[in-house]
Each structure stands twice: as structure tokens, then as C-alpha cells.
């Protein structure tokens, strides 16, 4: 059966994905800072460097899929470290383990938040791979009284989308037979959003900003099913796409601009 590595496996979308794959008889190696097979802190260089060895210690055979789901939504610098640099380190660090799989797959979790206002300077520093400068810029944004760091999260997700677009068709991914894609969820009911959707008034206010005309706020299993398909053997040709699973937020916000 297939073996997948799932980061963020202790909670929310990552946990739902792990449970879905396991319910289908597949094997999942969960990665997280707590309650996981491999405990690593993806915000640190040390944690990222230990990831592949940690996975190998649990299972030294080939890995069939890497699902980079771990993320933070705090309007603060650690969000840059986990969402952008942690995600890319996961995909690049584990890519060699995919080499032995007959059907290798990779996916990361972005967000419809990438459609919200972002900070061009931060997005540029992320694209340049300059973590120290990106953390410093996020620190500045967090102190900005006008935006209070709201653009940090959206900027990390936009930068991930751009990374997928730059990488997917290269030798390392498509050239190695690995479909690389992203999913962009709308509002999902997980611990990350619990405070934002805890009351009817809060839900109403949030859906004013992030409209979800098709079925509203979603459970994490909704995203898990898409992640499972994107990393299944069935996905042979979907490549470099940012797939919105957002109840229509993208359609409402971007209309017919494709
Ligand atoms: P969650 O908080 O329930 O789960 C996130 C997981 O990531 C947690 O288990 C956490 O421990 C782990 N994590 C955080 N920092 C880490 C670190 N330094 N090292 C290792 N693991 C770490 O949140 P979720 O809603 O399930 O979010 C999962 C992904 O989905 C994130 O990338 C998030 O940005 C994205 N997303 C969520 C929503 C939503 O509405 N919930 C919407 C769009 C995108």
C-alpha cells in the first residue's frame, strides 16, 4: 500500500488527511511539533534538517507522497518560518525519498488568503529565499498599526503559489515524474479558525470578507479528499495547479479573470 508523509498531522486538515488515507488502508507517517510519528519544529533550520532522517527512522522504504500541510496563521514572523520555509524544506528535503516510488506525488497547502492584500516586499524576499530578511520584514509588518501584520499570512501563501508555478515543470518535479500542486482552501473549521468562527456574528463577519456561496464553511475532510486525490496514483497529469477548494470564494473575488 502507498506510504505518505503528512506534515501538520496532529490537527485540523493534516489530521483529517492522515485519517482519510489510513481509512483507505494506506500508511501515513505523521509529522508535527507534537503528537506525531516524527516530531520536528519546521520553523527551525535544525528541525528541517532532521526531517528526512526522522522519516527514515520510522520507515526506511520509499515514500509515495509528500503532503506539506503544517502551517500557522499568526500575524507574526514565525508564520513566515513555518508556512514558507518549512513547507519548501519539507518538499525539497523529502523529494529524494520519492525516487523509489512507482507513482510519486507532492502537494502543499496554500490558501485563498493569497487573493487578499499581500506585501510585495515580503513576497519578493520569500521568492529570493532570504529567510533572515523575510523574518525582519514580517516583524516590521507586525508592528504596523494600520495592518497589524495581516499581510504576513497572505504573503506566505502567495509566495508558495509562485514557488509551485516556478518548480512544477522542472527536472526535479515533472521531469522526475512527480506531479507538484497546491490546494487553496477557503474557511475550514479547524483549531486555526476556531476563534474566527466561534459565534454566528463572527462567522457572518468573516463570510462577508471571504464569501463561500457553495455550502459555506467546510470541514477539514473536504480538503483532505482533494489532497488524497492529488497525491493518488490517479493523478498522472495535474501539474503546477493551485486548486481552490473554497466554496466559490475565488470565483466571487476574481470573477471571470482567469
Ligand atoms: P491547525 O492549526 O489545526 O493545524 C496546523 C498543524 O501544523 C498543527 O498540528 C501544528 O502543530 C502544525 N505546526 C505548526 N507549526 C509547526 C511547526 N513549526 N513544525 C511542525 N508542525 C507545525 O490548522 P489547519 O487549519 O489544519 O491548517 C493546515 C493548513 O491549512 C495550514 O497550512 C493553513 O495555513 C492551511 N489553511 C487553513 C485554512 C483554514 O481555514 N483552517 C484555510 C486555508 C488554508
PDB file of C-alpha atoms and ligand atoms in Angstrom:
ATOM      1  CA  UNK A   1       0.000   0.000   0.000  1.00  0.00           C
ATOM      2  CA  UNK A   2       1.088   3.600  -0.507  1.00  0.00           C
ATOM      3  CA  UNK A   3       3.170   5.418   2.079  1.00  0.00           C
ATOM      4  CA  UNK A   4       2.562   9.143   2.557  1.00  0.00           C
ATOM      5  CA  UNK A   5       4.293  11.720   4.728  1.00  0.00           C
ATOM      6  CA  UNK A   6       1.821  14.269   6.116  1.00  0.00           C
ATOM      7  CA  UNK A   7       3.047  17.380   7.960  1.00  0.00           C
ATOM      8  CA  UNK A   8       0.686  19.094  10.371  1.00  0.00           C
ATOM      9  CA  UNK A   9      -0.724  15.625  11.072  1.00  0.00           C
ATOM     10  CA  UNK A  10      -1.647  16.403  14.691  1.00  0.00           C
ATOM     11  CA  UNK A  11      -4.528  18.756  13.932  1.00  0.00           C
ATOM     12  CA  UNK A  12      -7.106  20.074  11.515  1.00  0.00           C
ATOM     13  CA  UNK A  13      -6.597  19.405   7.811  1.00  0.00           C
ATOM     14  CA  UNK A  14      -3.422  17.354   8.342  1.00  0.00           C
ATOM     15  CA  UNK A  15      -5.105  15.113  10.854  1.00  0.00           C
ATOM     16  CA  UNK A  16      -8.194  14.655   8.668  1.00  0.00           C
ATOM     17  CA  UNK A  17      -5.928  13.744   5.739  1.00  0.00           C
ATOM     18  CA  UNK A  18      -3.986  11.216   7.790  1.00  0.00           C
ATOM     19  CA  UNK A  19      -7.208   9.631   8.999  1.00  0.00           C
ATOM     20  CA  UNK A  20      -8.696   9.528   5.484  1.00  0.00           C
ATOM     21  CA  UNK A  21      -5.648   7.861   3.943  1.00  0.00           C
ATOM     22  CA  UNK A  22      -5.444   5.365   6.809  1.00  0.00           C
ATOM     23  CA  UNK A  23      -9.142   4.556   6.437  1.00  0.00           C
ATOM     24  CA  UNK A  24      -8.308   3.590   2.846  1.00  0.00           C
ATOM     25  CA  UNK A  25      -5.681   1.147   4.074  1.00  0.00           C
ATOM     26  CA  UNK A  26      -2.723   3.369   3.265  1.00  0.00           C
ATOM     27  CA  UNK A  27       0.241   4.070   5.509  1.00  0.00           C
ATOM     28  CA  UNK A  28       0.863   7.588   6.818  1.00  0.00           C
ATOM     29  CA  UNK A  29       3.945   8.925   8.571  1.00  0.00           C
ATOM     30  CA  UNK A  30       2.724  11.924  10.517  1.00  0.00           C
ATOM     31  CA  UNK A  31       4.992  14.913  11.155  1.00  0.00           C
ATOM     32  CA  UNK A  32       4.261  17.681  13.651  1.00  0.00           C
ATOM     33  CA  UNK A  33       5.672  19.502  16.656  1.00  0.00           C
ATOM     34  CA  UNK A  34       3.580  17.226  18.905  1.00  0.00           C
ATOM     35  CA  UNK A  35       1.529  14.013  18.713  1.00  0.00           C
ATOM     36  CA  UNK A  36       3.166  12.622  15.578  1.00  0.00           C
ATOM     37  CA  UNK A  37       5.441   9.805  14.380  1.00  0.00           C
ATOM     38  CA  UNK A  38       8.146  12.357  13.614  1.00  0.00           C
ATOM     39  CA  UNK A  39       8.356  15.317  15.987  1.00  0.00           C
ATOM     40  CA  UNK A  40      10.137  18.266  14.380  1.00  0.00           C
ATOM     41  CA  UNK A  41       9.859  22.032  14.526  1.00  0.00           C
ATOM     42  CA  UNK A  42       9.635  23.142  10.904  1.00  0.00           C
ATOM     43  CA  UNK A  43      10.245  26.761  11.904  1.00  0.00           C
ATOM     44  CA  UNK A  44      13.913  25.965  12.604  1.00  0.00           C
ATOM     45  CA  UNK A  45      16.817  25.007  10.362  1.00  0.00           C
ATOM     46  CA  UNK A  46      17.623  22.187  12.765  1.00  0.00           C
ATOM     47  CA  UNK A  47      14.095  20.769  12.632  1.00  0.00           C
ATOM     48  CA  UNK A  48      14.001  20.952   8.843  1.00  0.00           C
ATOM     49  CA  UNK A  49      17.407  19.290   8.571  1.00  0.00           C
ATOM     50  CA  UNK A  50      16.249  16.402  10.765  1.00  0.00           C
ATOM     51  CA  UNK A  51      13.035  15.737   8.870  1.00  0.00           C
ATOM     52  CA  UNK A  52      14.227  13.240   6.260  1.00  0.00           C
ATOM     53  CA  UNK A  53      16.215  11.231   8.820  1.00  0.00           C
ATOM     54  CA  UNK A  54      13.235  11.253  11.163  1.00  0.00           C
ATOM     55  CA  UNK A  55      11.006   9.848   8.408  1.00  0.00           C
ATOM     56  CA  UNK A  56      13.624   7.212   7.503  1.00  0.00           C
ATOM     57  CA  UNK A  57      13.799   6.081  11.120  1.00  0.00           C
ATOM     58  CA  UNK A  58      10.060   5.357  11.052  1.00  0.00           C
ATOM     59  CA  UNK A  59      10.166   3.679   7.620  1.00  0.00           C
ATOM     60  CA  UNK A  60      13.284   3.226   5.518  1.00  0.00           C
ATOM     61  CA  UNK A  61      11.423   2.229   2.349  1.00  0.00           C
ATOM     62  CA  UNK A  62      10.366   4.546  -0.463  1.00  0.00           C
ATOM     63  CA  UNK A  63       7.814   7.258   0.155  1.00  0.00           C
ATOM     64  CA  UNK A  64       4.998   7.594  -2.406  1.00  0.00           C
ATOM     65  CA  UNK A  65       3.642  11.029  -1.476  1.00  0.00           C
ATOM     66  CA  UNK A  66       4.606  14.146   0.457  1.00  0.00           C
ATOM     67  CA  UNK A  67       1.780  16.337   1.743  1.00  0.00           C
ATOM     68  CA  UNK A  68       3.091  19.608   3.226  1.00  0.00           C
ATOM     69  CA  UNK A  69       0.144  20.798   5.304  1.00  0.00           C
ATOM     70  CA  UNK A  70       1.638  22.263   8.516  1.00  0.00           C
ATOM     71  CA  UNK A  71       1.058  25.984   8.865  1.00  0.00           C
ATOM     72  CA  UNK A  72       0.489  28.899  11.206  1.00  0.00           C
ATOM     73  CA  UNK A  73      -1.878  31.844  10.861  1.00  0.00           C
ATOM     74  CA  UNK A  74      -0.353  34.177  13.466  1.00  0.00           C
ATOM     75  CA  UNK A  75       0.284  37.746  12.276  1.00  0.00           C
ATOM     76  CA  UNK A  76       3.923  37.346  13.298  1.00  0.00           C
ATOM     77  CA  UNK A  77       7.323  36.251  11.946  1.00  0.00           C
ATOM     78  CA  UNK A  78       7.045  32.523  12.866  1.00  0.00           C
ATOM     79  CA  UNK A  79       4.329  32.266  10.200  1.00  0.00           C
ATOM     80  CA  UNK A  80       6.997  33.064   7.605  1.00  0.00           C
ATOM     81  CA  UNK A  81       9.300  30.386   9.003  1.00  0.00           C
ATOM     82  CA  UNK A  82       6.692  27.604   9.091  1.00  0.00           C
ATOM     83  CA  UNK A  83       4.457  28.388   6.123  1.00  0.00           C
ATOM     84  CA  UNK A  84       7.085  29.248   3.549  1.00  0.00           C
ATOM     85  CA  UNK A  85      10.491  27.938   4.560  1.00  0.00           C
ATOM     86  CA  UNK A  86       9.120  24.933   6.486  1.00  0.00           C
ATOM     87  CA  UNK A  87       6.905  23.910   3.578  1.00  0.00           C
ATOM     88  CA  UNK A  88       9.634  24.186   0.965  1.00  0.00           C
ATOM     89  CA  UNK A  89      12.133  22.391   3.195  1.00  0.00           C
ATOM     90  CA  UNK A  90       9.588  19.589   3.573  1.00  0.00           C
ATOM     91  CA  UNK A  91       9.102  19.184  -0.171  1.00  0.00           C
ATOM     92  CA  UNK A  92      12.758  19.547  -1.117  1.00  0.00           C
ATOM     93  CA  UNK A  93      14.052  17.556   1.841  1.00  0.00           C
ATOM     94  CA  UNK A  94      11.746  14.609   1.232  1.00  0.00           C
ATOM     95  CA  UNK A  95      11.887  14.622  -2.589  1.00  0.00           C
ATOM     96  CA  UNK A  96      14.821  12.171  -2.650  1.00  0.00           C
ATOM     97  CA  UNK A  97      12.687   9.671  -0.710  1.00  0.00           C
ATOM     98  CA  UNK A  98      10.113   9.747  -3.543  1.00  0.00           C
ATOM     99  CA  UNK A  99      12.662   8.420  -6.019  1.00  0.00           C
ATOM    100  CA  UNK A 100      11.853   4.766  -5.325  1.00  0.00           C
ATOM    101  CA  UNK A 101       8.095   5.131  -5.773  1.00  0.00           C
ATOM    102  CA  UNK A 102       6.336   3.965  -8.958  1.00  0.00           C
ATOM    103  CA  UNK A 103       3.833   6.840  -8.559  1.00  0.00           C
ATOM    104  CA  UNK A 104       5.424   9.708  -6.610  1.00  0.00           C
ATOM    105  CA  UNK A 105       3.289  12.758  -5.755  1.00  0.00           C
ATOM    106  CA  UNK A 106       3.675  16.045  -3.879  1.00  0.00           C
ATOM    107  CA  UNK A 107       1.279  18.739  -2.709  1.00  0.00           C
ATOM    108  CA  UNK A 108       1.327  21.759  -0.408  1.00  0.00           C
ATOM    109  CA  UNK A 109      -1.461  23.679   1.266  1.00  0.00           C
ATOM    110  CA  UNK A 110      -1.765  27.303   0.276  1.00  0.00           C
ATOM    111  CA  UNK A 111      -4.908  29.375   0.972  1.00  0.00           C
ATOM    112  CA  UNK A 112      -7.490  31.540  -0.689  1.00  0.00           C
ATOM    113  CA  UNK A 113      -5.875  34.201   1.512  1.00  0.00           C
ATOM    114  CA  UNK A 114      -3.318  34.567  -1.299  1.00  0.00           C
ATOM    115  CA  UNK A 115      -6.071  36.568  -3.057  1.00  0.00           C
ATOM    116  CA  UNK A 116      -6.192  39.065  -0.183  1.00  0.00           C
ATOM    117  CA  UNK A 117      -3.831  42.063   0.157  1.00  0.00           C
ATOM    118  CA  UNK A 118      -0.183  40.963   0.349  1.00  0.00           C
ATOM    119  CA  UNK A 119       3.128  42.748   0.947  1.00  0.00           C
ATOM    120  CA  UNK A 120       5.196  42.913  -2.232  1.00  0.00           C
ATOM    121  CA  UNK A 121       8.451  43.317  -0.351  1.00  0.00           C
ATOM    122  CA  UNK A 122       7.850  40.220   1.780  1.00  0.00           C
ATOM    123  CA  UNK A 123       6.740  38.158  -1.229  1.00  0.00           C
ATOM    124  CA  UNK A 124       9.935  39.206  -3.018  1.00  0.00           C
ATOM    125  CA  UNK A 125      12.164  38.242  -0.083  1.00  0.00           C
ATOM    126  CA  UNK A 126      10.447  34.859   0.118  1.00  0.00           C
ATOM    127  CA  UNK A 127      10.957  34.261  -3.607  1.00  0.00           C
ATOM    128  CA  UNK A 128      14.624  35.136  -3.091  1.00  0.00           C
ATOM    129  CA  UNK A 129      14.869  32.588  -0.274  1.00  0.00           C
ATOM    130  CA  UNK A 130      16.203  35.201   2.149  1.00  0.00           C
ATOM    131  CA  UNK A 131      14.783  33.965   5.436  1.00  0.00           C
ATOM    132  CA  UNK A 132      16.504  36.454   7.745  1.00  0.00           C
ATOM    133  CA  UNK A 133      15.338  39.447   5.717  1.00  0.00           C
ATOM    134  CA  UNK A 134      11.841  37.951   5.358  1.00  0.00           C
ATOM    135  CA  UNK A 135      11.579  37.464   9.123  1.00  0.00           C
ATOM    136  CA  UNK A 136      12.710  41.060   9.645  1.00  0.00           C
ATOM    137  CA  UNK A 137      10.142  42.352   7.155  1.00  0.00           C
ATOM    138  CA  UNK A 138       7.417  40.306   8.873  1.00  0.00           C
ATOM    139  CA  UNK A 139       8.488  41.875  12.167  1.00  0.00           C
ATOM    140  CA  UNK A 140       8.000  45.321  10.633  1.00  0.00           C
ATOM    141  CA  UNK A 141       4.590  44.385   9.257  1.00  0.00           C
ATOM    142  CA  UNK A 142       3.514  43.014  12.637  1.00  0.00           C
ATOM    143  CA  UNK A 143       4.358  46.404  14.205  1.00  0.00           C
ATOM    144  CA  UNK A 144       2.492  48.393  11.553  1.00  0.00           C
ATOM    145  CA  UNK A 145      -0.524  49.900  13.332  1.00  0.00           C
ATOM    146  CA  UNK A 146      -2.531  50.116  10.095  1.00  0.00           C
ATOM    147  CA  UNK A 147      -2.321  46.437   9.085  1.00  0.00           C
ATOM    148  CA  UNK A 148      -1.111  44.729  12.319  1.00  0.00           C
ATOM    149  CA  UNK A 149       0.619  42.047  10.294  1.00  0.00           C
ATOM    150  CA  UNK A 150      -2.473  40.901   8.414  1.00  0.00           C
ATOM    151  CA  UNK A 151      -0.453  40.634   5.197  1.00  0.00           C
ATOM    152  CA  UNK A 152       2.111  38.211   6.616  1.00  0.00           C
ATOM    153  CA  UNK A 153      -0.038  35.080   6.232  1.00  0.00           C
ATOM    154  CA  UNK A 154      -1.419  36.038   2.814  1.00  0.00           C
ATOM    155  CA  UNK A 155       2.101  36.855   1.586  1.00  0.00           C
ATOM    156  CA  UNK A 156       3.449  33.449   2.638  1.00  0.00           C
ATOM    157  CA  UNK A 157       0.645  31.718   0.742  1.00  0.00           C
ATOM    158  CA  UNK A 158       1.058  33.831  -2.406  1.00  0.00           C
ATOM    159  CA  UNK A 159       4.792  33.089  -2.312  1.00  0.00           C
ATOM    160  CA  UNK A 160       4.036  29.358  -2.060  1.00  0.00           C
ATOM    161  CA  UNK A 161       1.736  29.573  -5.094  1.00  0.00           C
ATOM    162  CA  UNK A 162       4.503  31.262  -7.068  1.00  0.00           C
ATOM    163  CA  UNK A 163       7.011  28.646  -5.919  1.00  0.00           C
ATOM    164  CA  UNK A 164       4.758  25.863  -7.174  1.00  0.00           C
ATOM    165  CA  UNK A 165       4.410  27.615 -10.535  1.00  0.00           C
ATOM    166  CA  UNK A 166       8.188  28.005 -10.843  1.00  0.00           C
ATOM    167  CA  UNK A 167       9.006  24.473  -9.736  1.00  0.00           C
ATOM    168  CA  UNK A 168       6.335  22.147 -11.084  1.00  0.00           C
ATOM    169  CA  UNK A 169       7.615  21.816 -14.656  1.00  0.00           C
ATOM    170  CA  UNK A 170      11.297  21.447 -13.751  1.00  0.00           C
ATOM    171  CA  UNK A 171      13.546  18.391 -13.947  1.00  0.00           C
ATOM    172  CA  UNK A 172      13.213  17.796 -10.208  1.00  0.00           C
ATOM    173  CA  UNK A 173       9.417  17.528 -10.257  1.00  0.00           C
ATOM    174  CA  UNK A 174       7.657  16.939 -13.591  1.00  0.00           C
ATOM    175  CA  UNK A 175      10.921  15.700 -15.058  1.00  0.00           C
ATOM    176  CA  UNK A 176      11.161  13.130 -12.263  1.00  0.00           C
ATOM    177  CA  UNK A 177       7.541  12.059 -12.786  1.00  0.00           C
ATOM    178  CA  UNK A 178       6.269  13.894  -9.708  1.00  0.00           C
ATOM    179  CA  UNK A 179       3.103  15.983 -10.020  1.00  0.00           C
ATOM    180  CA  UNK A 180       3.584  19.032  -7.747  1.00  0.00           C
ATOM    181  CA  UNK A 181       0.461  21.054  -6.932  1.00  0.00           C
ATOM    182  CA  UNK A 182      -1.143  23.250  -4.277  1.00  0.00           C
ATOM    183  CA  UNK A 183      -4.590  23.373  -2.771  1.00  0.00           C
ATOM    184  CA  UNK A 184      -6.074  26.685  -1.650  1.00  0.00           C
ATOM    185  CA  UNK A 185      -8.811  26.167   0.940  1.00  0.00           C
ATOM    186  CA  UNK A 186     -11.409  28.737   1.899  1.00  0.00           C
ATOM    187  CA  UNK A 187     -12.503  28.850   5.549  1.00  0.00           C
ATOM    188  CA  UNK A 188     -12.180  25.437   7.141  1.00  0.00           C
ATOM    189  CA  UNK A 189     -13.412  24.604  10.646  1.00  0.00           C
ATOM    190  CA  UNK A 190     -10.158  23.702  12.442  1.00  0.00           C
ATOM    191  CA  UNK A 191      -8.389  24.927  15.590  1.00  0.00           C
ATOM    192  CA  UNK A 192      -6.711  27.558  13.365  1.00  0.00           C
ATOM    193  CA  UNK A 193     -10.038  29.283  12.695  1.00  0.00           C
ATOM    194  CA  UNK A 194     -11.890  28.378  15.918  1.00  0.00           C
ATOM    195  CA  UNK A 195     -11.806  31.947  17.276  1.00  0.00           C
ATOM    196  CA  UNK A 196     -12.819  33.427  13.925  1.00  0.00           C
ATOM    197  CA  UNK A 197     -15.922  31.259  13.507  1.00  0.00           C
ATOM    198  CA  UNK A 198     -16.885  30.584  17.123  1.00  0.00           C
ATOM    199  CA  UNK A 199     -20.078  32.666  17.137  1.00  0.00           C
ATOM    200  CA  UNK A 200     -22.758  33.300  14.482  1.00  0.00           C
ATOM    201  CA  UNK A 201     -21.766  37.002  14.451  1.00  0.00           C
ATOM    202  CA  UNK A 202     -18.098  36.171  13.895  1.00  0.00           C
ATOM    203  CA  UNK A 203     -18.967  33.688  11.125  1.00  0.00           C
ATOM    204  CA  UNK A 204     -21.183  36.246   9.428  1.00  0.00           C
ATOM    205  CA  UNK A 205     -18.467  38.923   9.548  1.00  0.00           C
ATOM    206  CA  UNK A 206     -15.820  36.547   8.184  1.00  0.00           C
ATOM    207  CA  UNK A 207     -18.041  35.303   5.351  1.00  0.00           C
ATOM    208  CA  UNK A 208     -18.521  38.964   4.411  1.00  0.00           C
ATOM    209  CA  UNK A 209     -14.792  39.124   3.654  1.00  0.00           C
ATOM    210  CA  UNK A 210     -14.445  35.572   2.355  1.00  0.00           C
ATOM    211  CA  UNK A 211     -17.694  34.693   0.589  1.00  0.00           C
ATOM    212  CA  UNK A 212     -18.395  30.954   0.279  1.00  0.00           C
ATOM    213  CA  UNK A 213     -21.626  30.721  -1.747  1.00  0.00           C
ATOM    214  CA  UNK A 214     -21.292  26.961  -2.254  1.00  0.00           C
ATOM    215  CA  UNK A 215     -22.037  25.226   1.056  1.00  0.00           C
ATOM    216  CA  UNK A 216     -20.261  27.751   3.320  1.00  0.00           C
ATOM    217  CA  UNK A 217     -17.539  26.968   5.860  1.00  0.00           C
ATOM    218  CA  UNK A 218     -16.144  23.480   5.268  1.00  0.00           C
ATOM    219  CA  UNK A 219     -14.972  20.629   7.471  1.00  0.00           C
ATOM    220  CA  UNK A 220     -11.328  19.554   7.089  1.00  0.00           C
ATOM    221  CA  UNK A 221     -12.337  16.254   5.419  1.00  0.00           C
ATOM    222  CA  UNK A 222     -13.370  18.317   2.369  1.00  0.00           C
ATOM    223  CA  UNK A 223      -9.772  19.441   1.840  1.00  0.00           C
ATOM    224  CA  UNK A 224      -8.435  16.013   2.805  1.00  0.00           C
ATOM    225  CA  UNK A 225     -10.351  14.344  -0.050  1.00  0.00           C
ATOM    226  CA  UNK A 226      -8.773  16.696  -2.593  1.00  0.00           C
ATOM    227  CA  UNK A 227      -5.288  16.249  -1.131  1.00  0.00           C
ATOM    228  CA  UNK A 228      -5.796  12.485  -1.228  1.00  0.00           C
ATOM    229  CA  UNK A 229      -6.746  12.573  -4.905  1.00  0.00           C
ATOM    230  CA  UNK A 230      -3.917  14.911  -5.909  1.00  0.00           C
ATOM    231  CA  UNK A 231      -1.431  12.518  -4.299  1.00  0.00           C
ATOM    232  CA  UNK A 232      -3.101   9.330  -5.541  1.00  0.00           C
ATOM    233  CA  UNK A 233      -1.990   7.148  -8.435  1.00  0.00           C
ATOM    234  CA  UNK A 234      -4.959   8.529 -10.384  1.00  0.00           C
ATOM    235  CA  UNK A 235      -3.334  11.947 -10.678  1.00  0.00           C
ATOM    236  CA  UNK A 236      -0.977  11.467 -13.595  1.00  0.00           C
ATOM    237  CA  UNK A 237      -1.245  14.881 -15.323  1.00  0.00           C
ATOM    238  CA  UNK A 238      -2.481  17.600 -12.963  1.00  0.00           C
ATOM    239  CA  UNK A 239       0.678  19.697 -12.667  1.00  0.00           C
ATOM    240  CA  UNK A 240       1.551  23.049 -11.093  1.00  0.00           C
ATOM    241  CA  UNK A 241      -2.039  23.992 -10.313  1.00  0.00           C
ATOM    242  CA  UNK A 242      -3.375  25.973  -7.370  1.00  0.00           C
ATOM    243  CA  UNK A 243      -6.666  24.175  -6.809  1.00  0.00           C
ATOM    244  CA  UNK A 244      -9.173  26.277  -4.872  1.00  0.00           C
ATOM    245  CA  UNK A 245     -11.454  24.321  -2.568  1.00  0.00           C
ATOM    246  CA  UNK A 246     -13.235  27.327  -1.168  1.00  0.00           C
ATOM    247  CA  UNK A 247     -16.979  27.121  -1.793  1.00  0.00           C
ATOM    248  CA  UNK A 248     -16.584  29.728  -4.530  1.00  0.00           C
ATOM    249  CA  UNK A 249     -14.540  32.467  -2.771  1.00  0.00           C
ATOM    250  CA  UNK A 250     -12.099  32.640  -5.663  1.00  0.00           C
ATOM    251  CA  UNK A 251     -14.918  32.933  -8.176  1.00  0.00           C
ATOM    252  CA  UNK A 252     -16.606  35.729  -6.241  1.00  0.00           C
ATOM    253  CA  UNK A 253     -13.356  37.636  -5.630  1.00  0.00           C
ATOM    254  CA  UNK A 254     -11.760  37.223  -9.076  1.00  0.00           C
ATOM    255  CA  UNK A 255     -14.812  36.870 -11.256  1.00  0.00           C
ATOM    256  CA  UNK A 256     -14.013  35.904 -14.829  1.00  0.00           C
ATOM    257  CA  UNK A 257     -10.329  36.871 -14.732  1.00  0.00           C
ATOM    258  CA  UNK A 258      -8.545  33.585 -15.387  1.00  0.00           C
TER     259      UNK A 258
HETATM  260  P1  LIG B   1      -4.267  23.559  12.584  1.00  0.00           P
HETATM  261  O1  LIG B   1      -3.741  24.615  13.473  1.00  0.00           O
HETATM  262  O2  LIG B   1      -5.426  22.746  13.037  1.00  0.00           O
HETATM  263  O3  LIG B   1      -3.096  22.548  12.177  1.00  0.00           O
HETATM  264  C1  LIG B   1      -1.816  23.001  11.823  1.00  0.00           C
HETATM  265  C2  LIG B   1      -0.792  21.971  12.280  1.00  0.00           C
HETATM  266  O4  LIG B   1       0.510  22.454  11.902  1.00  0.00           O
HETATM  267  C3  LIG B   1      -0.789  21.790  13.807  1.00  0.00           C
HETATM  268  O5  LIG B   1      -0.889  20.433  14.165  1.00  0.00           O
HETATM  269  C4  LIG B   1       0.539  22.392  14.211  1.00  0.00           C
HETATM  270  O6  LIG B   1       1.108  21.784  15.358  1.00  0.00           O
HETATM  271  C5  LIG B   1       1.384  22.176  12.960  1.00  0.00           C
HETATM  272  N1  LIG B   1       2.530  23.082  13.011  1.00  0.00           N
HETATM  273  C6  LIG B   1       2.508  24.406  13.290  1.00  0.00           C
HETATM  274  N2  LIG B   1       3.749  24.880  13.406  1.00  0.00           N
HETATM  275  C7  LIG B   1       4.583  23.839  13.187  1.00  0.00           C
HETATM  276  C8  LIG B   1       5.995  23.694  13.200  1.00  0.00           C
HETATM  277  N3  LIG B   1       6.793  24.738  13.492  1.00  0.00           N
HETATM  278  N4  LIG B   1       6.526  22.477  12.918  1.00  0.00           N
HETATM  279  C9  LIG B   1       5.722  21.424  12.673  1.00  0.00           C
HETATM  280  N5  LIG B   1       4.377  21.496  12.673  1.00  0.00           N
HETATM  281  C10 LIG B   1       3.812  22.681  12.927  1.00  0.00           C
HETATM  282  O7  LIG B   1      -4.595  24.317  11.233  1.00  0.00           O
HETATM  283  P2  LIG B   1      -5.297  23.831   9.865  1.00  0.00           P
HETATM  284  O8  LIG B   1      -6.462  24.716   9.662  1.00  0.00           O
HETATM  285  O9  LIG B   1      -5.468  22.362   9.822  1.00  0.00           O
HETATM  286  O10 LIG B   1      -4.177  24.293   8.822  1.00  0.00           O
HETATM  287  C11 LIG B   1      -3.484  23.387   7.984  1.00  0.00           C
HETATM  288  C12 LIG B   1      -3.017  24.138   6.754  1.00  0.00           C
HETATM  289  O11 LIG B   1      -4.135  24.621   6.046  1.00  0.00           O
HETATM  290  C13 LIG B   1      -2.154  25.358   7.066  1.00  0.00           C
HETATM  291  O12 LIG B   1      -1.108  25.437   6.122  1.00  0.00           O
HETATM  292  C14 LIG B   1      -3.116  26.506   6.882  1.00  0.00           C
HETATM  293  O13 LIG B   1      -2.455  27.702   6.557  1.00  0.00           O
HETATM  294  C15 LIG B   1      -3.956  25.990   5.756  1.00  0.00           C
HETATM  295  N6  LIG B   1      -5.252  26.633   5.607  1.00  0.00           N
HETATM  296  C16 LIG B   1      -6.180  26.564   6.606  1.00  0.00           C
HETATM  297  C17 LIG B   1      -7.402  27.192   6.412  1.00  0.00           C
HETATM  298  C18 LIG B   1      -8.483  27.175   7.464  1.00  0.00           C
HETATM  299  O14 LIG B   1      -9.475  27.892   7.293  1.00  0.00           O
HETATM  300  N7  LIG B   1      -8.350  26.392   8.538  1.00  0.00           N
HETATM  301  C19 LIG B   1      -7.675  27.865   5.230  1.00  0.00           C
HETATM  302  C20 LIG B   1      -6.714  27.899   4.226  1.00  0.00           C
HETATM  303  C21 LIG B   1      -5.502  27.277   4.435  1.00  0.00           C
END
